Amino acid sequence: MSKPEILFYLSVFLLITGLLIVFTKKNAIVILMGIELILNAANLNLVAFNYNRPELDGQLMALFIILVAVCEAAVGIAILLKMYHYYRTTIPDHISELKEKW
Amino acid sequence: MTPDSSIVPFVLAVILTPLLASWLCALIRDRISWVAPIIASVLQLISVILALILFVNLTSDAEFTTPWLTLPTSAIHIGFSINRLVLTMLVVVAVISFLVHLFSIGYMADDDAVAGYFSRLSFFTFAMMGLVLSNNLLVLFCFWELVGYSSYRLIGHWHERPSAAKAATKAFMITKAGDLGFLMGVLLLWSSTGSLEISSLSLSETNTTLMTAAGLCIFIGVMGKSAQFPLFNWLPDAMEGPTPVSALIHAATMVAAGVYLLIRLEPMFTPLCLTVMTGIGAITALLGALGALVQFDIKKILAYSTISQLGLMVMAMGSESAQGGYEHLLHHAFFKAGLFLGAGSILHAAHQALHHEHDVDVQDIRNLGGLKATMPITFFCFLICAAALAGLPFTSGFISKEIILTQITASSSVVSVVAWVVSFLTAIYSFRLVWYVFYKSPAIHLPVVEAPVIMRTATIVLSAGSISFLWFEGKLSTLTHVMLQGSYHVPFSIATASILVVLFGLATGYLLFRNKPTQSWTWIEPQFYLDWISTQWVTIAKALASVTSYWDRAWIDRVLHGLVYLQVAAAYLTQWIDTTLVDGVVNGSSATVRGVGWAFRTAVNGKIQSYLLWAMAALVIFILWTLY
Amino acid sequence: MIVLEGMFYGFVASCVLGAFAIIVFRNLVYNALGLLVCLVSVAGLYGLLHAEFLAATQLMIYAGGVLVLILFGIILTNRVAGKKWEVGSRHWVAGTLVTLGIGYLLIRAYRPADFGLNTPGPVADKQARQVGQLLMSDYVAPFEVSGIVLLVCLVGAALAASAYKKSI
């Protein structure tokens, strides 16, 4: 079991953990945390595959992903704040206007 | 020359003319009721003329039938036979009916329901002619019943009198008991020979036991209708009807129908049947004669005399003297009707004379007497007819009685003794009747006058028919004998013996009754206790009816009620099945659909995370499916 | 070397533990701390993988920026007086199944792969300088685009989070 392989499994673990958080958690902030986990998992995968290579492609891709992740986190918080301001709650379950009343 | 089918309308006209008269008289209202006797008598005269034309033109035997009922195995035809025997009876019935019609014009002139009376009289004539002519036993049975019904209506003509109503019912019921036997005999005959045609009856290749049984059952019917022992006690009570009715129905024609049937069905009777017939006929003759001897009511004397003479006829049939029996039937029709009409004239005159005294029974011969001087023509006719009854020479009764006695004496000894005794007794009671009514002095004052012309005419014609004045085949014969073209040979010994017996009887009568007008023998009077036996039968029948009705109510009705309850319970069960099971299935399927729909609908709950979850689940499942 | 190996496994373990902490705990701040631990251990892993520049970037941006952002979010969406904070999870059975399925699929997809990384290769040094050079030469297009993205995000987030009354 070499390091990249372990890290591959770790990144898969982080990915499914992040997905689990996104699917199950009630609070919107925790969902954002889950999204960050997913992105980190992708990053870790990329960097792991860059091990023992002279090219730095993996790292640069990871860099750009970090960048986009930051932007996305900022916009997410903004939406969250707006949501909290309007609906007075941070729980997506309480905002179910998509559902027909029955 | 065989008669062709052009004779059929003639025959139909003979029968249907009285029916037309009956229908017309039934329509006539009370205000114009004097029209009814005229219509009836005229139409009956037309019938008589047509019958005579038919008889005169008779050349050979024929039968005319038309299909009536077609069954898979057999067919029933209605039709009539034309032969000498049938046509003679037809003529006799027509003539006597016409004479009775004439007589009734005078006799029933003061009655209230004249139109109805003549309607029923004509209807009876129609039924009797149908009975005479039919050649199918089932059709004959229909006419037999019609004749019985007519008799019931006519006996009960004065239905407001309770005795008349009871007498009519009694006659109907007792003859109905006989008719049951008749029907059984017809059915037995049909099942054994397969045909109901009278002309096809024979004893050749049939089952003897069945034929005997059929014969005996038919004879039961004859016993009822022709007043044989033990079914004769209705006939004396039937005298409650008007006297012309008694003359026509209960002396000349209806009671003779039974004997007529025996003659027509002669080929089918086995020796056992004949023996039974002879025995019963003998008993009847004896009892009838004894009864006539002790009665004091003029009509009842004649009724018992009729019973006795019918017994003699049946005895003759049983002893294979069919010709003698038939001739005696025809002769008896004439002289008995003459006697009855004579009695009717007397009663009518007595009623006219005593119209202000209602407590005197004019029918009691002890009250009558000495009418020889006041009603000479009636006396003369009555005397002739009584002589024919007794069997004096130069009367029709003498000829037929000789034929019968010859045959009976030749065939058996016990029965012949009875026959001779009966003829002795007949002479006695005939003398008694004539003596009491015409010769002795009356108990009360009776200023009677002679009967009206129209009534006298009928009586005269009938008495004329009772005399033998024609010369045929070298012997003295009567009109009906000539019509039948019969031949007879009476040994001189029998003839002499018979004359001696009659004279002896007349002498005995003279000695017995010359001075003792009021004697009565009570042990003979209550109709030989036959009424008591009949009443017991009725009581038994009523008890049986009450038992069966109790059974019906208690058990059969319970079963029926149980069935109804069962049906109601089944209905409830069906309803339960319908609501619970059938509707349950339907409701259940709809509930299942609703549940499944609800289960699927919960997936669309407006929550983003669950949408996401389901989308990823779908993706995973899809990829797994594709892989495997 | 054993220390490096031990650190490697330690960082892996702490990453796993941090991820668990987000799932298991019901407290928002604990979840945030768990995320912190996870991010820091990932940075440590980057370091051990000879990606020092990235490790530093990860620490600064993620642990120092994104996490602070999340904490601010937690603080600003205070609980309304009287209403309890709802934390926790539901549908975790179905979610576990689905995620395990995805994990299985991923593992299965890469299973037979031979990563071919067992032979030690040359290690790059002077990573910052190399990254900078690459950014300007090979990756200049994404670099420029990411600048635009950042600008747009900055403006958008600032606008979206502001308290304008007129627009929702």
mmCIF file of N, CA, C and O in Angstrom, chain B residues 562-624:
data_model
loop_
_atom_site.group_PDB
_atom_site.id
_atom_site.type_symbol
_atom_site.label_atom_id
_atom_site.label_comp_id
_atom_site.label_asym_id
_atom_site.label_seq_id
_atom_site.Cartn_x
_atom_site.Cartn_y
_atom_site.Cartn_z
ATOM 1 N N GLY B 562 -90.145 -21.936 6.581
ATOM 2 C CA GLY B 562 -88.718 -22.163 6.741
ATOM 3 C C GLY B 562 -87.952 -21.826 5.476
ATOM 4 O O GLY B 562 -86.889 -21.201 5.502
ATOM 5 N N LEU B 563 -88.528 -22.227 4.346
ATOM 6 C CA LEU B 563 -87.882 -21.911 3.078
ATOM 7 C C LEU B 563 -87.774 -20.409 2.893
ATOM 8 O O LEU B 563 -86.765 -19.887 2.410
ATOM 9 N N VAL B 564 -88.836 -19.721 3.302
ATOM 10 C CA VAL B 564 -88.798 -18.265 3.128
ATOM 11 C C VAL B 564 -87.731 -17.661 4.016
ATOM 12 O O VAL B 564 -86.957 -16.795 3.594
ATOM 13 N N TYR B 565 -87.682 -18.160 5.284
ATOM 14 C CA TYR B 565 -86.635 -17.640 6.171
ATOM 15 C C TYR B 565 -85.255 -17.910 5.599
ATOM 16 O O TYR B 565 -84.340 -17.098 5.674
ATOM 17 N N LEU B 566 -85.134 -19.126 5.045
ATOM 18 C CA LEU B 566 -83.849 -19.487 4.448
ATOM 19 C C LEU B 566 -83.489 -18.524 3.330
ATOM 20 O O LEU B 566 -82.353 -18.095 3.184
ATOM 21 N N GLN B 567 -84.498 -18.189 2.557
ATOM 22 C CA GLN B 567 -84.236 -17.259 1.460
ATOM 23 C C GLN B 567 -83.816 -15.900 1.983
ATOM 24 O O GLN B 567 -82.909 -15.269 1.442
ATOM 25 N N VAL B 568 -84.511 -15.474 3.053
ATOM 26 C CA VAL B 568 -84.156 -14.170 3.612
ATOM 27 C C VAL B 568 -82.738 -14.207 4.155
ATOM 28 O O VAL B 568 -81.938 -13.288 3.948
ATOM 29 N N ALA B 569 -82.407 -15.315 4.842
ATOM 30 C CA ALA B 569 -81.048 -15.436 5.363
ATOM 31 C C ALA B 569 -80.048 -15.441 4.225
ATOM 32 O O ALA B 569 -78.984 -14.811 4.302
ATOM 33 N N ALA B 570 -80.360 -16.142 3.168
ATOM 34 C CA ALA B 570 -79.468 -16.162 2.007
ATOM 35 C C ALA B 570 -79.320 -14.765 1.425
ATOM 36 O O ALA B 570 -78.236 -14.370 0.983
ATOM 37 N N ALA B 571 -80.392 -14.011 1.475
ATOM 38 C CA ALA B 571 -80.297 -12.642 0.967
ATOM 39 C C ALA B 571 -79.360 -11.808 1.830
ATOM 40 O O ALA B 571 -78.534 -11.044 1.317
ATOM 41 N N TYR B 572 -79.493 -11.991 3.158
ATOM 42 C CA TYR B 572 -78.582 -11.252 4.040
ATOM 43 C C TYR B 572 -77.136 -11.643 3.794
ATOM 44 O O TYR B 572 -76.225 -10.816 3.777
ATOM 45 N N LEU B 573 -76.950 -12.984 3.618
ATOM 46 C CA LEU B 573 -75.588 -13.460 3.383
ATOM 47 C C LEU B 573 -75.029 -12.854 2.105
ATOM 48 O O LEU B 573 -73.885 -12.407 2.051
ATOM 49 N N THR B 574 -75.853 -12.849 1.094
ATOM 50 C CA THR B 574 -75.417 -12.267 -0.166
ATOM 51 C C THR B 574 -75.061 -10.800 0.004
ATOM 52 O O THR B 574 -74.078 -10.312 -0.540
ATOM 53 N N GLN B 575 -75.902 -10.137 0.789
ATOM 54 C CA GLN B 575 -75.611 -8.714 1.008
ATOM 55 C C GLN B 575 -74.298 -8.543 1.740
ATOM 56 O O GLN B 575 -73.487 -7.678 1.397
ATOM 57 N N TRP B 576 -74.062 -9.413 2.744
ATOM 58 C CA TRP B 576 -72.810 -9.291 3.497
ATOM 59 C C TRP B 576 -71.622 -9.543 2.587
ATOM 60 O O TRP B 576 -70.617 -8.835 2.631
ATOM 61 N N ILE B 577 -71.746 -10.596 1.761
ATOM 62 C CA ILE B 577 -70.673 -10.897 0.830
ATOM 63 C C ILE B 577 -70.431 -9.708 -0.084
ATOM 64 O O ILE B 577 -69.299 -9.293 -0.323
ATOM 65 N N ASP B 578 -71.508 -9.152 -0.529
ATOM 66 C CA ASP B 578 -71.339 -8.030 -1.445
ATOM 67 C C ASP B 578 -70.646 -6.858 -0.778
ATOM 68 O O ASP B 578 -69.675 -6.319 -1.285
ATOM 69 N N THR B 579 -71.171 -6.473 0.399
ATOM 70 C CA THR B 579 -70.589 -5.287 1.024
ATOM 71 C C THR B 579 -69.187 -5.578 1.530
ATOM 72 O O THR B 579 -68.281 -4.779 1.326
ATOM 73 N N THR B 580 -69.004 -6.718 2.180
ATOM 74 C CA THR B 580 -67.709 -6.930 2.806
ATOM 75 C C THR B 580 -66.671 -7.398 1.799
ATOM 76 O O THR B 580 -65.590 -6.819 1.693
ATOM 77 N N LEU B 581 -66.990 -8.417 1.070
ATOM 78 C CA LEU B 581 -65.969 -8.999 0.227
ATOM 79 C C LEU B 581 -65.817 -8.248 -1.089
ATOM 80 O O LEU B 581 -64.744 -7.782 -1.444
ATOM 81 N N VAL B 582 -66.889 -8.159 -1.791
ATOM 82 C CA VAL B 582 -66.779 -7.550 -3.112
ATOM 83 C C VAL B 582 -66.384 -6.084 -2.996
ATOM 84 O O VAL B 582 -65.411 -5.622 -3.593
ATOM 85 N N ASP B 583 -67.163 -5.367 -2.154
ATOM 86 C CA ASP B 583 -66.791 -3.965 -1.989
ATOM 87 C C ASP B 583 -65.428 -3.849 -1.334
ATOM 88 O O ASP B 583 -64.673 -2.911 -1.608
ATOM 89 N N GLY B 584 -65.131 -4.843 -0.437
ATOM 90 C CA GLY B 584 -63.833 -4.805 0.214
ATOM 91 C C GLY B 584 -62.705 -4.928 -0.781
ATOM 92 O O GLY B 584 -61.700 -4.216 -0.691
ATOM 93 N N VAL B 585 -62.889 -5.826 -1.745
ATOM 94 C CA VAL B 585 -61.854 -5.961 -2.762
ATOM 95 C C VAL B 585 -61.678 -4.654 -3.514
ATOM 96 O O VAL B 585 -60.564 -4.147 -3.696
ATOM 97 N N VAL B 586 -62.803 -4.095 -3.897
ATOM 98 C CA VAL B 586 -62.723 -2.847 -4.669
ATOM 99 C C VAL B 586 -62.090 -1.743 -3.827
ATOM 100 O O VAL B 586 -61.146 -1.060 -4.247
ATOM 101 N N ASN B 587 -62.617 -1.600 -2.598
ATOM 102 C CA ASN B 587 -62.071 -0.559 -1.727
ATOM 103 C C ASN B 587 -60.606 -0.804 -1.429
ATOM 104 O O ASN B 587 -59.796 0.126 -1.365
ATOM 105 N N GLY B 588 -60.285 -2.108 -1.216
ATOM 106 C CA GLY B 588 -58.903 -2.426 -0.899
ATOM 107 C C GLY B 588 -57.972 -2.063 -2.036
ATOM 108 O O GLY B 588 -56.894 -1.489 -1.821
ATOM 109 N N SER B 589 -58.367 -2.374 -3.238
ATOM 110 C CA SER B 589 -57.482 -2.049 -4.359
ATOM 111 C C SER B 589 -57.304 -0.541 -4.478
ATOM 112 O O SER B 589 -56.198 -0.052 -4.739
ATOM 113 N N SER B 590 -58.393 0.174 -4.258
ATOM 114 C CA SER B 590 -58.241 1.640 -4.349
ATOM 115 C C SER B 590 -57.385 2.162 -3.212
ATOM 116 O O SER B 590 -56.579 3.079 -3.397
ATOM 117 N N ALA B 591 -57.529 1.549 -2.008
ATOM 118 C CA ALA B 591 -56.692 1.987 -0.879
ATOM 119 C C ALA B 591 -55.225 1.667 -1.159
ATOM 120 O O ALA B 591 -54.334 2.456 -0.811
ATOM 121 N N THR B 592 -55.004 0.521 -1.782
ATOM 122 C CA THR B 592 -53.621 0.182 -2.119
ATOM 123 C C THR B 592 -53.034 1.206 -3.075
ATOM 124 O O THR B 592 -51.906 1.700 -2.884
ATOM 125 N N VAL B 593 -53.794 1.518 -4.070
ATOM 126 C CA VAL B 593 -53.304 2.505 -5.039
ATOM 127 C C VAL B 593 -53.027 3.830 -4.338
ATOM 128 O O VAL B 593 -52.000 4.478 -4.562
ATOM 129 N N ARG B 594 -53.983 4.201 -3.461
ATOM 130 C CA ARG B 594 -53.790 5.479 -2.765
ATOM 131 C C ARG B 594 -52.549 5.435 -1.900
ATOM 132 O O ARG B 594 -51.763 6.392 -1.841
ATOM 133 N N GLY B 595 -52.349 4.257 -1.214
ATOM 134 C CA GLY B 595 -51.163 4.137 -0.369
ATOM 135 C C GLY B 595 -49.885 4.232 -1.178
ATOM 136 O O GLY B 595 -48.945 4.928 -0.807
ATOM 137 N N VAL B 596 -49.881 3.496 -2.284
ATOM 138 C CA VAL B 596 -48.682 3.549 -3.119
ATOM 139 C C VAL B 596 -48.458 4.975 -3.620
ATOM 140 O O VAL B 596 -47.335 5.485 -3.609
ATOM 141 N N GLY B 597 -49.556 5.590 -4.025
ATOM 142 C CA GLY B 597 -49.417 6.976 -4.495
ATOM 143 C C GLY B 597 -48.899 7.888 -3.395
ATOM 144 O O GLY B 597 -48.014 8.714 -3.612
ATOM 145 N N TRP B 598 -49.422 7.725 -2.191
ATOM 146 C CA TRP B 598 -48.970 8.531 -1.058
ATOM 147 C C TRP B 598 -47.507 8.261 -0.779
ATOM 148 O O TRP B 598 -46.746 9.184 -0.495
ATOM 149 N N ALA B 599 -47.128 6.965 -0.841
ATOM 150 C CA ALA B 599 -45.728 6.652 -0.591
ATOM 151 C C ALA B 599 -44.836 7.341 -1.610
ATOM 152 O O ALA B 599 -43.771 7.857 -1.274
ATOM 153 N N PHE B 600 -45.254 7.325 -2.841
ATOM 154 C CA PHE B 600 -44.426 7.976 -3.844
ATOM 155 C C PHE B 600 -44.475 9.495 -3.727
ATOM 156 O O PHE B 600 -43.527 10.184 -4.091
ATOM 157 N N ARG B 601 -45.612 9.979 -3.224
ATOM 158 C CA ARG B 601 -45.728 11.435 -3.159
ATOM 159 C C ARG B 601 -44.843 12.038 -2.088
ATOM 160 O O ARG B 601 -44.437 13.187 -2.192
ATOM 161 N N THR B 602 -44.565 11.199 -1.059
ATOM 162 C CA THR B 602 -43.718 11.743 -0.003
ATOM 163 C C THR B 602 -42.308 12.017 -0.483
ATOM 164 O O THR B 602 -41.544 12.695 0.180
ATOM 165 N N ALA B 603 -41.993 11.401 -1.640
ATOM 166 C CA ALA B 603 -40.661 11.696 -2.158
ATOM 167 C C ALA B 603 -40.573 13.137 -2.668
ATOM 168 O O ALA B 603 -39.482 13.695 -2.762
ATOM 169 N N VAL B 604 -41.704 13.706 -2.981
ATOM 170 C CA VAL B 604 -41.681 15.087 -3.476
ATOM 171 C C VAL B 604 -42.114 15.984 -2.340
ATOM 172 O O VAL B 604 -43.267 16.367 -2.246
ATOM 173 N N ASN B 605 -41.214 16.292 -1.457
ATOM 174 C CA ASN B 605 -41.611 17.017 -0.256
ATOM 175 C C ASN B 605 -41.062 18.442 -0.214
ATOM 176 O O ASN B 605 -41.138 19.105 0.793
ATOM 177 N N GLY B 606 -40.473 18.860 -1.293
ATOM 178 C CA GLY B 606 -40.010 20.250 -1.314
ATOM 179 C C GLY B 606 -38.695 20.448 -0.600
ATOM 180 O O GLY B 606 -38.209 21.566 -0.450
ATOM 181 N N LYS B 607 -38.071 19.380 -0.144
ATOM 182 C CA LYS B 607 -36.814 19.533 0.582
ATOM 183 C C LYS B 607 -35.672 19.222 -0.394
ATOM 184 O O LYS B 607 -35.625 18.153 -0.985
ATOM 185 N N ILE B 608 -34.791 20.130 -0.459
ATOM 186 C CA ILE B 608 -33.737 20.020 -1.473
ATOM 187 C C ILE B 608 -32.859 18.811 -1.228
ATOM 188 O O ILE B 608 -32.461 18.098 -2.142
ATOM 189 N N GLN B 609 -32.594 18.582 0.007
ATOM 190 C CA GLN B 609 -31.663 17.505 0.310
ATOM 191 C C GLN B 609 -32.213 16.158 -0.088
ATOM 192 O O GLN B 609 -31.483 15.296 -0.569
ATOM 193 N N SER B 610 -33.494 15.986 0.111
ATOM 194 C CA SER B 610 -34.038 14.685 -0.278
ATOM 195 C C SER B 610 -34.073 14.550 -1.788
ATOM 196 O O SER B 610 -33.850 13.470 -2.324
ATOM 197 N N TYR B 611 -34.320 15.644 -2.494
ATOM 198 C CA TYR B 611 -34.235 15.576 -3.946
ATOM 199 C C TYR B 611 -32.844 15.127 -4.367
ATOM 200 O O TYR B 611 -32.676 14.252 -5.224
ATOM 201 N N LEU B 612 -31.872 15.739 -3.753
ATOM 202 C CA LEU B 612 -30.490 15.425 -4.071
ATOM 203 C C LEU B 612 -30.192 13.974 -3.762
ATOM 204 O O LEU B 612 -29.560 13.270 -4.562
ATOM 205 N N LEU B 613 -30.658 13.561 -2.598
ATOM 206 C CA LEU B 613 -30.414 12.182 -2.180
ATOM 207 C C LEU B 613 -31.014 11.210 -3.183
ATOM 208 O O LEU B 613 -30.371 10.237 -3.590
ATOM 209 N N TRP B 614 -32.246 11.468 -3.590
ATOM 210 C CA TRP B 614 -32.887 10.558 -4.517
ATOM 211 C C TRP B 614 -32.212 10.584 -5.876
ATOM 212 O O TRP B 614 -32.102 9.562 -6.540
ATOM 213 N N ALA B 615 -31.725 11.745 -6.249
ATOM 214 C CA ALA B 615 -31.038 11.808 -7.541
ATOM 215 C C ALA B 615 -29.761 10.970 -7.505
ATOM 216 O O ALA B 615 -29.488 10.176 -8.430
ATOM 217 N N MET B 616 -29.015 11.101 -6.442
ATOM 218 C CA MET B 616 -27.772 10.317 -6.329
ATOM 219 C C MET B 616 -28.091 8.840 -6.220
ATOM 220 O O MET B 616 -27.378 8.001 -6.787
ATOM 221 N N ALA B 617 -29.134 8.532 -5.495
ATOM 222 C CA ALA B 617 -29.524 7.121 -5.381
ATOM 223 C C ALA B 617 -29.866 6.560 -6.750
ATOM 224 O O ALA B 617 -29.449 5.443 -7.088
ATOM 225 N N ALA B 618 -30.591 7.334 -7.526
ATOM 226 C CA ALA B 618 -30.932 6.879 -8.868
ATOM 227 C C ALA B 618 -29.697 6.652 -9.702
ATOM 228 O O ALA B 618 -29.590 5.650 -10.438
ATOM 229 N N LEU B 619 -28.728 7.550 -9.572
ATOM 230 C CA LEU B 619 -27.491 7.420 -10.335
ATOM 231 C C LEU B 619 -26.736 6.157 -9.939
ATOM 232 O O LEU B 619 -26.280 5.386 -10.806
ATOM 233 N N VAL B 620 -26.668 5.937 -8.647
ATOM 234 C CA VAL B 620 -25.945 4.746 -8.158
ATOM 235 C C VAL B 620 -26.618 3.484 -8.661
ATOM 236 O O VAL B 620 -25.968 2.554 -9.164
ATOM 237 N N ILE B 621 -27.915 3.492 -8.519
ATOM 238 C CA ILE B 621 -28.639 2.289 -8.943
ATOM 239 C C ILE B 621 -28.476 2.072 -10.439
ATOM 240 O O ILE B 621 -28.301 0.931 -10.901
ATOM 241 N N PHE B 622 -28.489 3.130 -11.173
ATOM 242 C CA PHE B 622 -28.342 3.003 -12.613
ATOM 243 C C PHE B 622 -26.991 2.418 -12.965
ATOM 244 O O PHE B 622 -26.892 1.511 -13.786
ATOM 245 N N ILE B 623 -25.952 2.941 -12.295
ATOM 246 C CA ILE B 623 -24.618 2.463 -12.636
ATOM 247 C C ILE B 623 -24.443 1.006 -12.190
ATOM 248 O O ILE B 623 -23.877 0.183 -12.912
ATOM 249 N N LEU B 624 -25.014 0.698 -11.022
ATOM 250 C CA LEU B 624 -24.938 -0.691 -10.558
ATOM 251 C C LEU B 624 -25.648 -1.621 -11.517
ATOM 252 O O LEU B 624 -25.201 -2.727 -11.823
#
